[in-house]
mmCIF file of C-alpha atoms and ligand atoms in Angstrom:
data_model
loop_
_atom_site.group_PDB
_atom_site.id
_atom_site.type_symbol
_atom_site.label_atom_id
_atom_site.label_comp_id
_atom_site.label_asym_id
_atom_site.label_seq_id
_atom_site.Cartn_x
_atom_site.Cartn_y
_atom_site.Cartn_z
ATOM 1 C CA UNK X 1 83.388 71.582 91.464
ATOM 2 C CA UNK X 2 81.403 71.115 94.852
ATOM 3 C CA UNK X 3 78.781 74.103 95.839
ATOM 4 C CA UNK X 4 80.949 76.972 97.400
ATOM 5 C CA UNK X 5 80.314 76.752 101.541
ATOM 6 C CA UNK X 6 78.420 79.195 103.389
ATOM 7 C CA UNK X 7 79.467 79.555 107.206
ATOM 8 C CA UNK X 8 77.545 82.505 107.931
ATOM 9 C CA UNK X 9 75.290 85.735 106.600
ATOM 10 C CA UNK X 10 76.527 89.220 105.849
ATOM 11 C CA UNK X 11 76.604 91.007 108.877
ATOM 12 C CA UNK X 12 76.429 94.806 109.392
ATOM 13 C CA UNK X 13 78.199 96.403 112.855
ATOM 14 C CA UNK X 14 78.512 99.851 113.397
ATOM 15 C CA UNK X 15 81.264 100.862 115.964
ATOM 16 C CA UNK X 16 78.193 103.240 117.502
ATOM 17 C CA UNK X 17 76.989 100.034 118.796
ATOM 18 C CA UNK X 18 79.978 97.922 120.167
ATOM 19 C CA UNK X 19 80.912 98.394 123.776
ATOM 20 C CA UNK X 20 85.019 99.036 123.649
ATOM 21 C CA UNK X 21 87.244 97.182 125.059
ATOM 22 C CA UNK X 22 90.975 97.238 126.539
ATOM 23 C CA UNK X 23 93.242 94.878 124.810
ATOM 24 C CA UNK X 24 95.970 93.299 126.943
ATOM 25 C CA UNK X 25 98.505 95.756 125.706
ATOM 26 C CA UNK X 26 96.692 98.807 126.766
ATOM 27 C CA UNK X 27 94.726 99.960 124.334
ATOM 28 C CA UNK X 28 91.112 101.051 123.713
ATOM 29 C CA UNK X 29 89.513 98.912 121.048
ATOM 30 C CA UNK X 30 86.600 98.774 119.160
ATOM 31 C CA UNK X 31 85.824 95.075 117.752
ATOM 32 C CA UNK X 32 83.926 95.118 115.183
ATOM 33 C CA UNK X 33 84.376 91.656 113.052
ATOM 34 C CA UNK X 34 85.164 89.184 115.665
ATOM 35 C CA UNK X 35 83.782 86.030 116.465
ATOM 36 C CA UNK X 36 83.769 87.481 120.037
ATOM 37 C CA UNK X 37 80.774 89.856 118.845
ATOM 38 C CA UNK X 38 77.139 88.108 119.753
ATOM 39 C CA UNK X 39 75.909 85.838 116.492
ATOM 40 C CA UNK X 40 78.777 86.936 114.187
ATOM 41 C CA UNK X 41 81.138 82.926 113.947
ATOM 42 C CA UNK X 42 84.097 84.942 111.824
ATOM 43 C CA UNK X 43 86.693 81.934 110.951
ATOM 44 C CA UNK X 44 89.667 83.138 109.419
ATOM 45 C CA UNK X 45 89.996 86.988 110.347
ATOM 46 C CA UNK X 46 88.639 89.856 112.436
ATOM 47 C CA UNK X 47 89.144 93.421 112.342
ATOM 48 C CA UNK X 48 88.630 96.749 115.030
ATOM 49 C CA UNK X 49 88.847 100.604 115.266
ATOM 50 C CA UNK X 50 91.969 101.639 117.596
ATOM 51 C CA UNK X 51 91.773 104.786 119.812
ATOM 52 C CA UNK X 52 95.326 106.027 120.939
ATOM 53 C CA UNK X 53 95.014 109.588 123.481
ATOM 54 C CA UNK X 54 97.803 111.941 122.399
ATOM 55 C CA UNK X 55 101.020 111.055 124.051
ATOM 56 C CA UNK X 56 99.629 107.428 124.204
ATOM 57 C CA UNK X 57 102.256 104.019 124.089
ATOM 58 C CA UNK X 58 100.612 100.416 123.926
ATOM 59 C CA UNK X 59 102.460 98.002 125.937
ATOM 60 C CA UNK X 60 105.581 95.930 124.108
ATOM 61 C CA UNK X 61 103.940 92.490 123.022
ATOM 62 C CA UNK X 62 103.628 90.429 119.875
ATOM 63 C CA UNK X 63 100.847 87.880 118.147
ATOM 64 C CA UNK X 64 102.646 84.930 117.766
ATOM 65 C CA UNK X 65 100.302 83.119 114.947
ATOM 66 C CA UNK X 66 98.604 86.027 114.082
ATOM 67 C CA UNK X 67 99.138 88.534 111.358
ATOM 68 C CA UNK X 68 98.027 92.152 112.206
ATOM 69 C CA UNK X 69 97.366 94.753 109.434
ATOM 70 C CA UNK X 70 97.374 98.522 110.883
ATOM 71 C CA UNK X 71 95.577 101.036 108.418
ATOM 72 C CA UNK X 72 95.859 104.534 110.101
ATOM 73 C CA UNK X 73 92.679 106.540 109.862
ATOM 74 C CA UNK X 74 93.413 109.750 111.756
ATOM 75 C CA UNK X 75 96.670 111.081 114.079
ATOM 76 C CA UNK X 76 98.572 114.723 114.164
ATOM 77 C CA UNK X 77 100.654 115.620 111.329
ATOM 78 C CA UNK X 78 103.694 113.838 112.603
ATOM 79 C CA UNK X 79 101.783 110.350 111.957
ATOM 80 C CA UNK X 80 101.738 106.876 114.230
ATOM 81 C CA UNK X 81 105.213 105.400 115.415
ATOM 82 C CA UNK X 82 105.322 101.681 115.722
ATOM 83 C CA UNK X 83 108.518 100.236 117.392
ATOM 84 C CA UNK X 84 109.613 96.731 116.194
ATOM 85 C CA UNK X 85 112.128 94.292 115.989
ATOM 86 C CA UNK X 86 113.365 92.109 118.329
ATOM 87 C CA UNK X 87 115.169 94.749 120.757
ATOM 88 C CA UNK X 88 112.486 97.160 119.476
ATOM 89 C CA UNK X 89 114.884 98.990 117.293
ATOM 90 C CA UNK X 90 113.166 99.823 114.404
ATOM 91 C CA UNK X 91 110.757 102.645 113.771
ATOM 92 C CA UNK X 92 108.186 102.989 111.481
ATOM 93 C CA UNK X 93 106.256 106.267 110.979
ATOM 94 C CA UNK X 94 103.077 105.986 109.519
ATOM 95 C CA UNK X 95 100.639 108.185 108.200
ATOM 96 C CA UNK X 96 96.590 108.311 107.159
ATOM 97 C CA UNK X 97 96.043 106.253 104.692
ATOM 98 C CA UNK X 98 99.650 104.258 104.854
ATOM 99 C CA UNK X 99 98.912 100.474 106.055
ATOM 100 C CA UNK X 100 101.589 98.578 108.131
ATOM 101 C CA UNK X 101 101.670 94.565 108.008
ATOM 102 C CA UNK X 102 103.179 93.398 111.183
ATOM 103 C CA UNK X 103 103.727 89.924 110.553
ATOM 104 C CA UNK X 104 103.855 86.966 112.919
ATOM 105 C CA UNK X 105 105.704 86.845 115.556
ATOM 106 C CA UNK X 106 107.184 89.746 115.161
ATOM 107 C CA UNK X 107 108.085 92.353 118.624
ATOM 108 C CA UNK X 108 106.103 95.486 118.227
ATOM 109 C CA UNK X 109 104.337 98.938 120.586
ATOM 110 C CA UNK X 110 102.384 101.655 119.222
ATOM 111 C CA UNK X 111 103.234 105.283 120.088
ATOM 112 C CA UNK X 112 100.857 108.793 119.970
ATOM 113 C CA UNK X 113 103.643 111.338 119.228
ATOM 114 C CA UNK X 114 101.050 114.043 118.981
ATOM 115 C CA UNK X 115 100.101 115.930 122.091
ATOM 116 C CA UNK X 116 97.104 117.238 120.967
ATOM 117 C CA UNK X 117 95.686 114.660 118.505
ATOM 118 C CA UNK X 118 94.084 110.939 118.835
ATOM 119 C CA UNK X 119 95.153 108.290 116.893
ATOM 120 C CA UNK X 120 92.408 106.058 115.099
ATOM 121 C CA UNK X 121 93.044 103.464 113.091
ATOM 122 C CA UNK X 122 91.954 100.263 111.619
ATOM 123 C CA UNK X 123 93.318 96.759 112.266
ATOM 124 C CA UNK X 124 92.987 94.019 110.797
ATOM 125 C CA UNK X 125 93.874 90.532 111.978
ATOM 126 C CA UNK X 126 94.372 86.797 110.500
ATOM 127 C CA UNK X 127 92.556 85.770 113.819
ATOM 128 C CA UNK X 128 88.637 84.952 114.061
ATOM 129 C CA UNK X 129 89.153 87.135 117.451
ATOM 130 C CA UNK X 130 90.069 90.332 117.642
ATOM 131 C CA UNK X 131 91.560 90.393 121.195
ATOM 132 C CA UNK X 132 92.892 86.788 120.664
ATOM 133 C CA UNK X 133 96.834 85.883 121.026
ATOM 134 C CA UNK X 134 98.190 88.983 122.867
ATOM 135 C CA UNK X 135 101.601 88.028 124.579
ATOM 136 C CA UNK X 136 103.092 90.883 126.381
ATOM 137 C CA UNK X 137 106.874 91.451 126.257
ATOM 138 C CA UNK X 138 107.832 92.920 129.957
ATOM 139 C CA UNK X 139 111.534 92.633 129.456
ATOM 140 C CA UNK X 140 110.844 95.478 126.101
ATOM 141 C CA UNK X 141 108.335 97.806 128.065
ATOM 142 C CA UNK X 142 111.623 100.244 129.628
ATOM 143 C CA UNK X 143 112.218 100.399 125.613
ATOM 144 C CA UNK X 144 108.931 101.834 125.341
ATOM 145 C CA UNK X 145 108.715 103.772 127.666
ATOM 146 C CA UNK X 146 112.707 105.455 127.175
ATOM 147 C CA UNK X 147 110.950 106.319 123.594
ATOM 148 C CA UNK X 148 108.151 107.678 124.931
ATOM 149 C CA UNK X 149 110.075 110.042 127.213
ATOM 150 C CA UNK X 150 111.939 110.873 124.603
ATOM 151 C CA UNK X 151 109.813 112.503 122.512
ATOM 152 C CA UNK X 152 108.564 114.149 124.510
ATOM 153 C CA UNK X 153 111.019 115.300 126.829
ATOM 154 C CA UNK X 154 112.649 116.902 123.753
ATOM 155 C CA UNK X 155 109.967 118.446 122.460
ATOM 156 C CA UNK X 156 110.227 116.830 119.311
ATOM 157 C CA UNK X 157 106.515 117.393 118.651
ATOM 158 C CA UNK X 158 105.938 121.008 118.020
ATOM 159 C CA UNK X 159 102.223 121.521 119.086
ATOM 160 C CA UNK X 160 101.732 123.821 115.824
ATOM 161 C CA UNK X 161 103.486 121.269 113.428
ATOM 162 C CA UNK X 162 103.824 118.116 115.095
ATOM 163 C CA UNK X 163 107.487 117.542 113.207
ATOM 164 C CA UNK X 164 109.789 114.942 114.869
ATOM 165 C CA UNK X 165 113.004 115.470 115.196
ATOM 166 C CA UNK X 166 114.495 112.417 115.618
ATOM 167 C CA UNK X 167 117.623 111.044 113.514
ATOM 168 C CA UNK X 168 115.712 107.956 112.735
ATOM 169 C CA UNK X 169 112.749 109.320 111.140
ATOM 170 C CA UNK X 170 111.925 107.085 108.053
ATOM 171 C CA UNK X 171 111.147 110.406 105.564
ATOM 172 C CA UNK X 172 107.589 110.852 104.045
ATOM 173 C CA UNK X 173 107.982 107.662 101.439
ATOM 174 C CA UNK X 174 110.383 106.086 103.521
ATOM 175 C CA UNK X 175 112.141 104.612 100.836
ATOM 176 C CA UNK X 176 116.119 104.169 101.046
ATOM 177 C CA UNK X 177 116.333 105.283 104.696
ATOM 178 C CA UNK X 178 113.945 102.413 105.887
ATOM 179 C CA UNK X 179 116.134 99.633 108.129
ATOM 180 C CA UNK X 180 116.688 96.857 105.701
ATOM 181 C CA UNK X 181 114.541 93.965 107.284
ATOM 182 C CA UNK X 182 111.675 96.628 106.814
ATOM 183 C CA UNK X 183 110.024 95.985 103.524
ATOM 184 C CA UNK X 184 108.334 99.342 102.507
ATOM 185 C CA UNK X 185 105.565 99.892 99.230
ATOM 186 C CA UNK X 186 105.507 103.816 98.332
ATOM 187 C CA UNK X 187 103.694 105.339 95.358
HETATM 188 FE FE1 FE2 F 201 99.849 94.449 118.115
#
């Protein structure tokens, strides 16, 4: 057994101290592993802090050879809404503390459903950078952006509660009510 390689040395970043940036599918990011970052030569992954504004949608797109891990960190009480699937027509409601894989290839936007909290969260990404293999998906954006109206043109989102009202709502666990090509891990 060879001596194990070393590409690199620890690095520490604080997210004080990295200028954001706007990925290509409209969102404030903060890298903060990335081979993008001066002196830091990640290889195999990178990772970032995501600010979404209340009411906030990312643009429809997908990361064709790239895995993306989402770990939410803070949003209202009604949680993050991802949209995904090939037509966009699956929803996935996610919570602080709840990660979401998004595998490979797979058609996908963020939504803010709160109108009065930020969303922060954590990704995580099988790509050495972080703002790497975007490809945005025009002909889904009017999906988006029907959703986005919709929630909010029904008032969904109580500003006192932030429930959501809408018939496809996985329920807290998700489990059983989940559309069957989404894999789900509750407690
Ligand atoms: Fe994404």
């Amino acid at each position: 057994m060879g001596e194990p390689m070393m590409n690199g040395v620890p690095m520490l970043v604080s997210m004080d101290r990295v200028q954001p940036l706007m990925s290509r599918q409209g969102q404030p990011m903060v890298p903060l592993v990335s081979a993008e970052i001066l002196g830091m030569a990640t290889t195999l992954l990178s990772a970032g802090v995501v600010h979404m504004r209340r009411g906030h949608a990312a643009r429809a797109h997908c990361h064709l050879e790239t895995d993306v891990i989402v770990l939410v960190w803070k949003s209202g009480t009604a949680g993050a809404l991802t949209l995904c699937g090939d037509r966009l027509e699956n929803e996935i409601w996610q919570r602080p503390g709840e990660a979401l894989w998004i595998p490979r290839g797979v058609p996908h936007a963020a939504v803010n459903p709160s109108r009065v909290k930020r969303i922060v969260a954590w990704e995580f990404r099988s790509s050495p950078v972080l703002s790497a293999d975007n490809q945005l998906l025009e002909e889904l954006e009017q999906i988006v952006s029907d959703r986005r109206a919709g929630l909010a043109g029904r008032r969904v989102l109580s500003r006192r509660f932030g429930s959501c009202g809408t018939g496809r709502r996985t329920s807290r666990r998700g489990v059983g009510i989940v559309p069957s090509n989404i894999g789900r891990i509750g407690l």
